[in-house]
């Protein structure tokens, strides 16, 4: 019997010990600060190691300051005092009073401007404090769009979106707030998207965009950036032209019976000079220009933008267009080739040579 009583007593002591440990753990785990209405969070990267602060970011569509922080005591009992203060960079201390809540189990402060906040939770000799940053992501920023280069390859731009920064409490240089979700750059010409660039943890570095397409006259470029809040930021419009040429042309028709009259027409309106070559030997595009396709030698039609030519005899012929853009002292050159098939006809044209 005595052994049984001793066993029960030991079990009871063990139960009390576990219960006491759970109470201590609960006290440690449940005292906290949070931001339930924040859109995302990050961690500071102060230049000097040590304790880092959590950062909460709030999507502030109306630019009114929507930051909200909530602190909860360790046991939830309504006998705690909460003292909120804001960091003063001039004194390097939490000397700016914000709000005091007495005899409560939790406390919330709202409509906060950007800043570093501290809450001290106190009851008797128990005292805990938490430090966090609050930032309001607003829609007033505008991405930049700057012309980088414009040459024979196309038009290139550089774009940057300003990002949130927080003061480094250990140095004079502010730190960049790296977001935890995607930021998307949309590079557009005349409201048509040319490039889409999703970025994770964007840190405000310049991003390059390139338009290698051929178009006529000036075009309007812009960048639209969508951030983690779903806000869209549109850059100023930049009007630019391109020097690039592509020497594209059409044949009408490209096949048919001899004699076959073919119309040659280029679609490259940026070119200032045109050189058309008609030939059969693919290793040659220059040489004698005597216009006799029946002799199977090369011919050129000169510098006209569009022209027509009649093929008198059957065969497979080549056409090559070389275009040049000398606008603004540039020398952009492009070329393209195509084939023409002239079929035999019952009305064969005699060879007079």
Short mmCIF file of C-alpha atoms in Angstrom, two decimals:
data_model
loop_
_atom_site.label_atom_id
_atom_site.label_comp_id
_atom_site.label_asym_id
_atom_site.label_seq_id
_atom_site.Cartn_x
_atom_site.Cartn_y
_atom_site.Cartn_z
CA UNK A 1 0.00 0.00 0.00
CA UNK A 2 2.79 2.41 0.89
CA UNK A 3 4.45 1.79 -2.47
CA UNK A 4 1.18 2.50 -4.24
CA UNK A 5 0.73 5.82 -2.44
CA UNK A 6 4.33 6.76 -3.25
CA UNK A 7 3.78 5.98 -6.96
CA UNK A 8 0.63 8.09 -7.02
CA UNK A 9 2.45 10.95 -5.29
CA UNK A 10 5.28 10.84 -7.84
CA UNK A 11 2.81 10.85 -10.72
CA UNK A 12 1.04 13.85 -9.22
CA UNK A 13 4.34 15.72 -8.85
CA UNK A 14 5.20 14.88 -12.45
CA UNK A 15 1.80 16.17 -13.56
CA UNK A 16 2.31 19.42 -11.68
CA UNK A 17 5.78 19.81 -13.19
CA UNK A 18 4.49 19.32 -16.74
CA UNK A 19 1.59 21.70 -16.10
CA UNK A 20 3.94 24.35 -14.74
CA UNK A 21 6.26 23.95 -17.75
CA UNK A 22 3.32 24.32 -20.12
CA UNK A 23 2.25 27.50 -18.37
CA UNK A 24 5.76 28.91 -18.71
CA UNK A 25 5.93 27.93 -22.39
CA UNK A 26 2.53 29.45 -23.01
CA UNK A 27 3.67 32.66 -21.37
CA UNK A 28 6.73 32.77 -23.63
CA UNK A 29 4.96 31.84 -26.87
CA UNK A 30 1.87 34.01 -26.69
CA UNK A 31 3.40 37.40 -25.94
CA UNK A 32 3.82 38.92 -29.37
CA UNK A 33 3.29 41.79 -31.80
CA UNK A 34 1.66 41.32 -35.18
CA UNK A 35 0.09 43.16 -38.10
CA UNK A 36 -2.99 41.22 -39.28
CA UNK A 37 -3.86 43.78 -41.97
CA UNK A 38 -0.37 43.98 -43.51
CA UNK A 39 0.17 42.84 -47.09
CA UNK A 40 3.59 41.33 -46.61
CA UNK A 41 6.55 41.44 -44.27
CA UNK A 42 10.32 41.37 -44.33
CA UNK A 43 13.31 41.58 -41.98
CA UNK A 44 15.78 44.43 -41.59
CA UNK A 45 19.39 44.09 -42.69
CA UNK A 46 21.21 46.57 -40.50
CA UNK A 47 24.86 47.08 -41.40
CA UNK A 48 26.00 45.95 -37.96
CA UNK A 49 24.92 42.50 -36.88
CA UNK A 50 22.78 41.77 -33.89
CA UNK A 51 19.06 41.93 -33.35
CA UNK A 52 17.07 42.67 -36.51
CA UNK A 53 13.56 44.10 -36.65
CA UNK A 54 10.51 42.79 -38.48
CA UNK A 55 9.01 45.04 -41.15
CA UNK A 56 5.30 45.15 -41.99
CA UNK A 57 4.08 46.73 -45.24
CA UNK A 58 0.50 47.91 -45.75
CA UNK A 59 -1.21 48.57 -49.10
CA UNK A 60 -2.34 52.19 -48.81
CA UNK A 61 -4.49 52.89 -51.86
CA UNK A 62 -5.75 56.28 -50.62
CA UNK A 63 -2.41 57.45 -49.18
CA UNK A 64 -3.92 58.13 -45.74
CA UNK A 65 -1.70 55.93 -43.54
CA UNK A 66 -3.30 52.55 -42.88
CA UNK A 67 -0.58 50.92 -40.78
CA UNK A 68 -1.94 48.90 -37.88
CA UNK A 69 -0.05 46.99 -35.17
CA UNK A 70 -1.43 44.63 -32.56
CA UNK A 71 0.25 43.46 -29.36
CA UNK A 72 -0.98 40.58 -27.19
CA UNK A 73 0.05 39.79 -23.61
CA UNK A 74 1.45 36.42 -22.62
CA UNK A 75 -1.63 35.18 -20.76
CA UNK A 76 -4.41 37.30 -22.23
CA UNK A 77 -5.45 38.57 -18.82
CA UNK A 78 -6.77 42.11 -18.79
CA UNK A 79 -4.31 43.46 -16.28
CA UNK A 80 -1.41 44.47 -18.54
CA UNK A 81 -0.19 47.93 -19.47
CA UNK A 82 0.81 48.62 -23.10
CA UNK A 83 2.99 51.62 -23.91
CA UNK A 84 3.55 52.45 -27.59
CA UNK A 85 6.32 54.78 -28.72
CA UNK A 86 7.92 55.76 -32.04
CA UNK A 87 11.61 55.99 -32.90
CA UNK A 88 13.09 59.49 -33.04
CA UNK A 89 16.07 59.53 -35.39
CA UNK A 90 17.20 62.82 -33.90
CA UNK A 91 17.67 61.38 -30.43
CA UNK A 92 18.18 57.76 -31.51
CA UNK A 93 15.57 56.62 -29.04
CA UNK A 94 11.89 55.74 -28.73
CA UNK A 95 11.00 59.13 -27.36
CA UNK A 96 7.87 59.93 -29.38
CA UNK A 97 4.71 58.94 -27.44
CA UNK A 98 2.06 57.18 -29.50
CA UNK A 99 -0.51 55.50 -27.25
CA UNK A 100 -0.96 53.95 -23.80
CA UNK A 101 -3.40 51.16 -22.95
CA UNK A 102 -3.82 50.17 -19.29
CA UNK A 103 -5.42 47.11 -17.69
CA UNK A 104 -6.01 45.25 -20.95
CA UNK A 105 -4.95 41.94 -22.48
CA UNK A 106 -4.15 43.30 -25.93
CA UNK A 107 -3.65 46.65 -27.62
CA UNK A 108 -3.93 47.94 -31.20
CA UNK A 109 -2.70 51.17 -32.78
CA UNK A 110 -4.01 52.23 -36.20
CA UNK A 111 -3.57 54.78 -39.01
CA UNK A 112 0.17 54.78 -38.51
CA UNK A 113 2.58 56.78 -40.64
CA UNK A 114 5.82 55.14 -41.76
CA UNK A 115 8.16 54.55 -38.85
CA UNK A 116 9.82 52.27 -36.30
CA UNK A 117 7.57 51.43 -33.36
CA UNK A 118 8.07 49.86 -29.94
CA UNK A 119 5.50 48.43 -27.57
CA UNK A 120 6.33 47.75 -23.92
CA UNK A 121 4.06 45.21 -22.21
CA UNK A 122 4.25 45.44 -18.40
CA UNK A 123 2.56 43.92 -15.37
CA UNK A 124 4.24 44.11 -11.99
CA UNK A 125 7.81 42.91 -12.42
CA UNK A 126 7.03 41.30 -15.79
CA UNK A 127 8.15 43.45 -18.68
CA UNK A 128 8.54 42.65 -22.40
CA UNK A 129 9.08 44.87 -25.42
CA UNK A 130 8.85 44.40 -29.20
CA UNK A 131 10.16 46.58 -32.04
CA UNK A 132 8.87 46.60 -35.62
CA UNK A 133 8.75 48.84 -38.68
CA UNK A 134 5.51 49.92 -40.39
CA UNK A 135 5.46 51.12 -44.01
CA UNK A 136 2.57 52.29 -46.14
CA UNK A 137 2.84 51.29 -49.79
CA UNK A 138 1.23 54.20 -51.67
CA UNK A 139 0.34 54.78 -55.32
CA UNK A 140 2.12 58.13 -55.69
CA UNK A 141 5.44 56.79 -56.99
CA UNK A 142 6.24 56.72 -60.71
CA UNK A 143 8.71 54.44 -62.51
CA UNK A 144 11.37 56.11 -64.62
CA UNK A 145 11.91 55.38 -68.31
CA UNK A 146 15.14 56.61 -69.90
CA UNK A 147 16.41 56.08 -73.44
CA UNK A 148 19.61 54.03 -73.29
CA UNK A 149 20.62 53.47 -76.92
CA UNK A 150 19.10 53.85 -80.38
CA UNK A 151 21.00 52.29 -83.26
CA UNK A 152 20.70 49.85 -86.15
CA UNK A 153 19.70 47.05 -83.79
CA UNK A 154 16.71 48.84 -82.29
CA UNK A 155 15.69 51.02 -79.36
CA UNK A 156 16.76 50.31 -75.77
CA UNK A 157 15.44 51.79 -72.51
CA UNK A 158 16.23 51.57 -68.80
CA UNK A 159 13.47 51.64 -66.20
CA UNK A 160 13.54 51.85 -62.40
CA UNK A 161 10.80 51.74 -59.76
CA UNK A 162 11.51 53.57 -56.47
CA UNK A 163 11.31 51.24 -53.49
CA UNK A 164 10.75 51.70 -49.77
CA UNK A 165 13.80 52.41 -47.66
CA UNK A 166 14.29 52.39 -43.92
CA UNK A 167 17.02 54.13 -41.91
CA UNK A 168 19.93 52.02 -40.81
CA UNK A 169 20.07 52.63 -37.06
CA UNK A 170 23.79 51.87 -37.16
CA UNK A 171 24.79 53.94 -40.22
CA UNK A 172 23.86 57.04 -42.19
CA UNK A 173 23.01 55.20 -45.42
CA UNK A 174 19.38 53.99 -45.61
CA UNK A 175 18.64 50.33 -46.39
CA UNK A 176 16.40 49.07 -49.18
CA UNK A 177 13.28 47.15 -48.27
CA UNK A 178 13.28 43.93 -50.29
CA UNK A 179 9.72 42.81 -50.94
CA UNK A 180 8.76 39.17 -50.62
CA UNK A 181 6.43 38.91 -53.62
CA UNK A 182 6.64 39.63 -57.33
CA UNK A 183 6.86 43.00 -59.03
CA UNK A 184 6.03 42.92 -62.75
CA UNK A 185 7.41 45.34 -65.38
CA UNK A 186 5.41 45.67 -68.61
CA UNK A 187 7.34 47.39 -71.43
CA UNK A 188 4.95 48.73 -74.07
CA UNK A 189 5.03 50.47 -77.46
CA UNK A 190 1.81 52.17 -78.55
CA UNK A 191 -0.02 50.29 -75.75
CA UNK A 192 1.16 46.89 -77.01
CA UNK A 193 3.25 44.88 -74.56
CA UNK A 194 6.68 43.97 -75.93
CA UNK A 195 8.29 42.56 -72.79
CA UNK A 196 6.96 41.30 -69.48
CA UNK A 197 9.46 40.97 -66.65
CA UNK A 198 8.37 39.42 -63.32
CA UNK A 199 10.84 40.05 -60.49
CA UNK A 200 11.09 38.59 -57.00
CA UNK A 201 12.66 40.56 -54.16
CA UNK A 202 13.05 43.64 -56.37
CA UNK A 203 15.57 46.02 -54.80
CA UNK A 204 15.14 49.08 -57.03
CA UNK A 205 17.91 48.25 -59.52
CA UNK A 206 17.57 49.48 -63.15
CA UNK A 207 16.07 47.02 -65.62
CA UNK A 208 16.77 47.02 -69.36
CA UNK A 209 14.21 46.71 -72.15
CA UNK A 210 14.85 46.39 -75.87
CA UNK A 211 12.67 46.80 -78.97
CA UNK A 212 14.26 45.14 -82.01
CA UNK A 213 11.22 45.43 -84.25
CA UNK A 214 10.86 47.64 -87.31
CA UNK A 215 8.13 50.29 -87.27
CA UNK A 216 7.39 53.51 -89.13
CA UNK A 217 7.58 57.04 -87.72
CA UNK A 218 7.73 57.74 -83.99
CA UNK A 219 6.15 55.44 -81.42
CA UNK A 220 5.11 56.04 -77.81
CA UNK A 221 6.91 53.93 -75.20
CA UNK A 222 5.97 53.46 -71.55
CA UNK A 223 6.47 51.07 -68.65
CA UNK A 224 3.67 49.91 -66.37
CA UNK A 225 4.78 48.32 -63.10
CA UNK A 226 2.44 46.22 -60.96
CA UNK A 227 3.58 45.76 -57.37
CA UNK A 228 2.76 43.23 -54.67
CA UNK A 229 -0.31 45.29 -53.68
CA UNK A 230 -1.74 45.08 -57.18
CA UNK A 231 -1.10 48.81 -57.67
CA UNK A 232 -0.14 49.92 -61.18
CA UNK A 233 2.46 52.64 -61.73
CA UNK A 234 2.85 54.16 -65.21
CA UNK A 235 5.95 55.98 -66.39
CA UNK A 236 5.98 59.07 -68.52
CA UNK A 237 5.60 58.42 -72.25
CA UNK A 238 8.73 58.59 -74.40
CA UNK A 239 8.35 59.11 -78.17
CA UNK A 240 11.14 57.57 -80.25
CA UNK A 241 11.73 56.32 -83.78
CA UNK A 242 13.89 53.42 -84.90
CA UNK A 243 16.69 53.27 -87.45
CA UNK A 244 16.35 49.54 -87.94
CA UNK A 245 15.52 48.17 -91.39
CA UNK A 246 14.57 44.59 -92.33
CA UNK A 247 14.40 44.61 -96.18
CA UNK A 248 11.11 42.72 -96.26
CA UNK A 249 9.42 42.66 -99.65
CA UNK A 250 6.60 40.95 -101.53
CA UNK A 251 6.44 39.27 -104.97
CA UNK A 252 3.27 39.25 -107.02
CA UNK A 253 3.11 36.64 -108.36
CA UNK A 254 5.99 34.45 -107.22
CA UNK A 255 5.24 31.69 -109.71
CA UNK A 256 3.54 31.39 -113.09
CA UNK A 257 3.96 30.73 -116.79
CA UNK A 258 6.38 32.56 -119.03
CA UNK A 259 6.27 35.35 -119.93
CA UNK A 260 5.73 36.26 -116.25
CA UNK A 261 5.43 39.87 -115.14
CA UNK A 262 6.34 40.18 -111.45
CA UNK A 263 5.76 43.19 -109.21
CA UNK A 264 8.38 43.80 -106.51
CA UNK A 265 7.33 45.91 -103.53
CA UNK A 266 9.17 46.59 -100.29
CA UNK A 267 7.43 47.09 -96.96
CA UNK A 268 10.45 48.69 -95.28
CA UNK A 269 9.47 52.34 -95.02
CA UNK A 270 12.53 53.22 -92.90
CA UNK A 271 14.96 52.60 -95.75
CA UNK A 272 16.45 55.55 -97.64
CA UNK A 273 18.27 53.51 -100.31
CA UNK A 274 17.19 50.35 -102.19
CA UNK A 275 19.18 47.90 -104.30
CA UNK A 276 17.38 45.09 -106.12
CA UNK A 277 19.27 42.16 -107.65
CA UNK A 278 17.78 39.52 -109.95
CA UNK A 279 19.96 36.48 -110.64
CA UNK A 280 20.15 32.74 -111.05
CA UNK A 281 23.63 32.01 -109.73
CA UNK A 282 23.28 32.14 -105.93
CA UNK A 283 26.98 32.89 -105.47
CA UNK A 284 26.68 36.19 -107.32
CA UNK A 285 24.57 39.27 -106.75
CA UNK A 286 26.71 41.82 -108.59
CA UNK A 287 28.28 41.99 -112.02
CA UNK A 288 27.07 42.81 -115.56
CA UNK A 289 23.60 44.32 -115.59
CA UNK A 290 22.48 43.50 -119.11
CA UNK A 291 18.76 42.74 -118.78
CA UNK A 292 18.46 39.34 -120.45
CA UNK A 293 17.18 36.64 -118.10
CA UNK A 294 17.48 34.17 -120.98
CA UNK A 295 21.27 34.52 -120.79
CA UNK A 296 21.20 33.35 -117.13
CA UNK A 297 23.35 36.25 -115.95
CA UNK A 298 22.84 38.72 -113.12
CA UNK A 299 20.84 41.92 -113.52
CA UNK A 300 20.09 44.86 -111.30
CA UNK A 301 17.19 47.26 -111.54
CA UNK A 302 18.81 50.19 -109.75
CA UNK A 303 17.62 52.07 -106.69
CA UNK A 304 13.83 52.21 -107.03
CA UNK A 305 11.66 51.32 -104.07
CA UNK A 306 9.18 49.29 -106.14
CA UNK A 307 9.28 48.03 -109.74
CA UNK A 308 8.08 45.34 -112.16
CA UNK A 309 10.04 42.93 -114.33
CA UNK A 310 8.97 40.42 -116.99
CA UNK A 311 10.64 36.98 -117.06
CA UNK A 312 10.62 35.68 -120.62
CA UNK A 313 11.91 32.16 -120.13
CA UNK A 314 11.24 29.28 -117.72
CA UNK A 315 13.54 28.72 -114.78
CA UNK A 316 14.10 29.24 -111.11
CA UNK A 317 15.24 32.79 -110.37
CA UNK A 318 16.48 34.59 -107.24
CA UNK A 319 15.77 38.09 -106.05
CA UNK A 320 17.67 39.95 -103.37
CA UNK A 321 16.88 43.32 -101.79
CA UNK A 322 19.53 45.34 -99.94
CA UNK A 323 18.24 48.39 -98.07
CA UNK A 324 20.08 51.13 -96.21
CA UNK A 325 18.92 53.73 -93.71
CA UNK A 326 21.21 56.78 -93.66
CA UNK A 327 18.91 58.92 -91.52
CA UNK A 328 20.75 61.00 -88.87
CA UNK A 329 24.11 59.89 -90.31
CA UNK A 330 23.35 56.25 -89.53
CA UNK A 331 24.30 53.43 -91.88
CA UNK A 332 21.87 50.63 -91.10
CA UNK A 333 21.87 47.84 -93.69
CA UNK A 334 19.63 44.79 -94.08
CA UNK A 335 18.97 42.30 -96.86
CA UNK A 336 16.56 39.52 -97.71
CA UNK A 337 16.10 37.04 -100.59
CA UNK A 338 13.30 35.12 -102.24
CA UNK A 339 12.72 32.84 -105.23
CA UNK A 340 10.60 33.11 -108.36
CA UNK A 341 9.59 30.05 -110.39
CA UNK A 342 8.78 30.63 -114.06
CA UNK A 343 7.06 27.68 -115.67
CA UNK A 344 7.08 26.68 -119.32
CA UNK A 345 4.36 27.93 -121.66
CA UNK A 346 2.90 26.54 -124.85
CA UNK A 347 3.64 29.96 -126.28
CA UNK A 348 7.44 29.79 -125.94
CA UNK A 349 9.19 33.04 -126.70
CA UNK A 350 12.06 32.39 -129.17
CA UNK A 351 15.63 33.12 -128.12
CA UNK A 352 16.87 35.77 -130.52
CA UNK A 353 20.49 35.28 -129.40
#
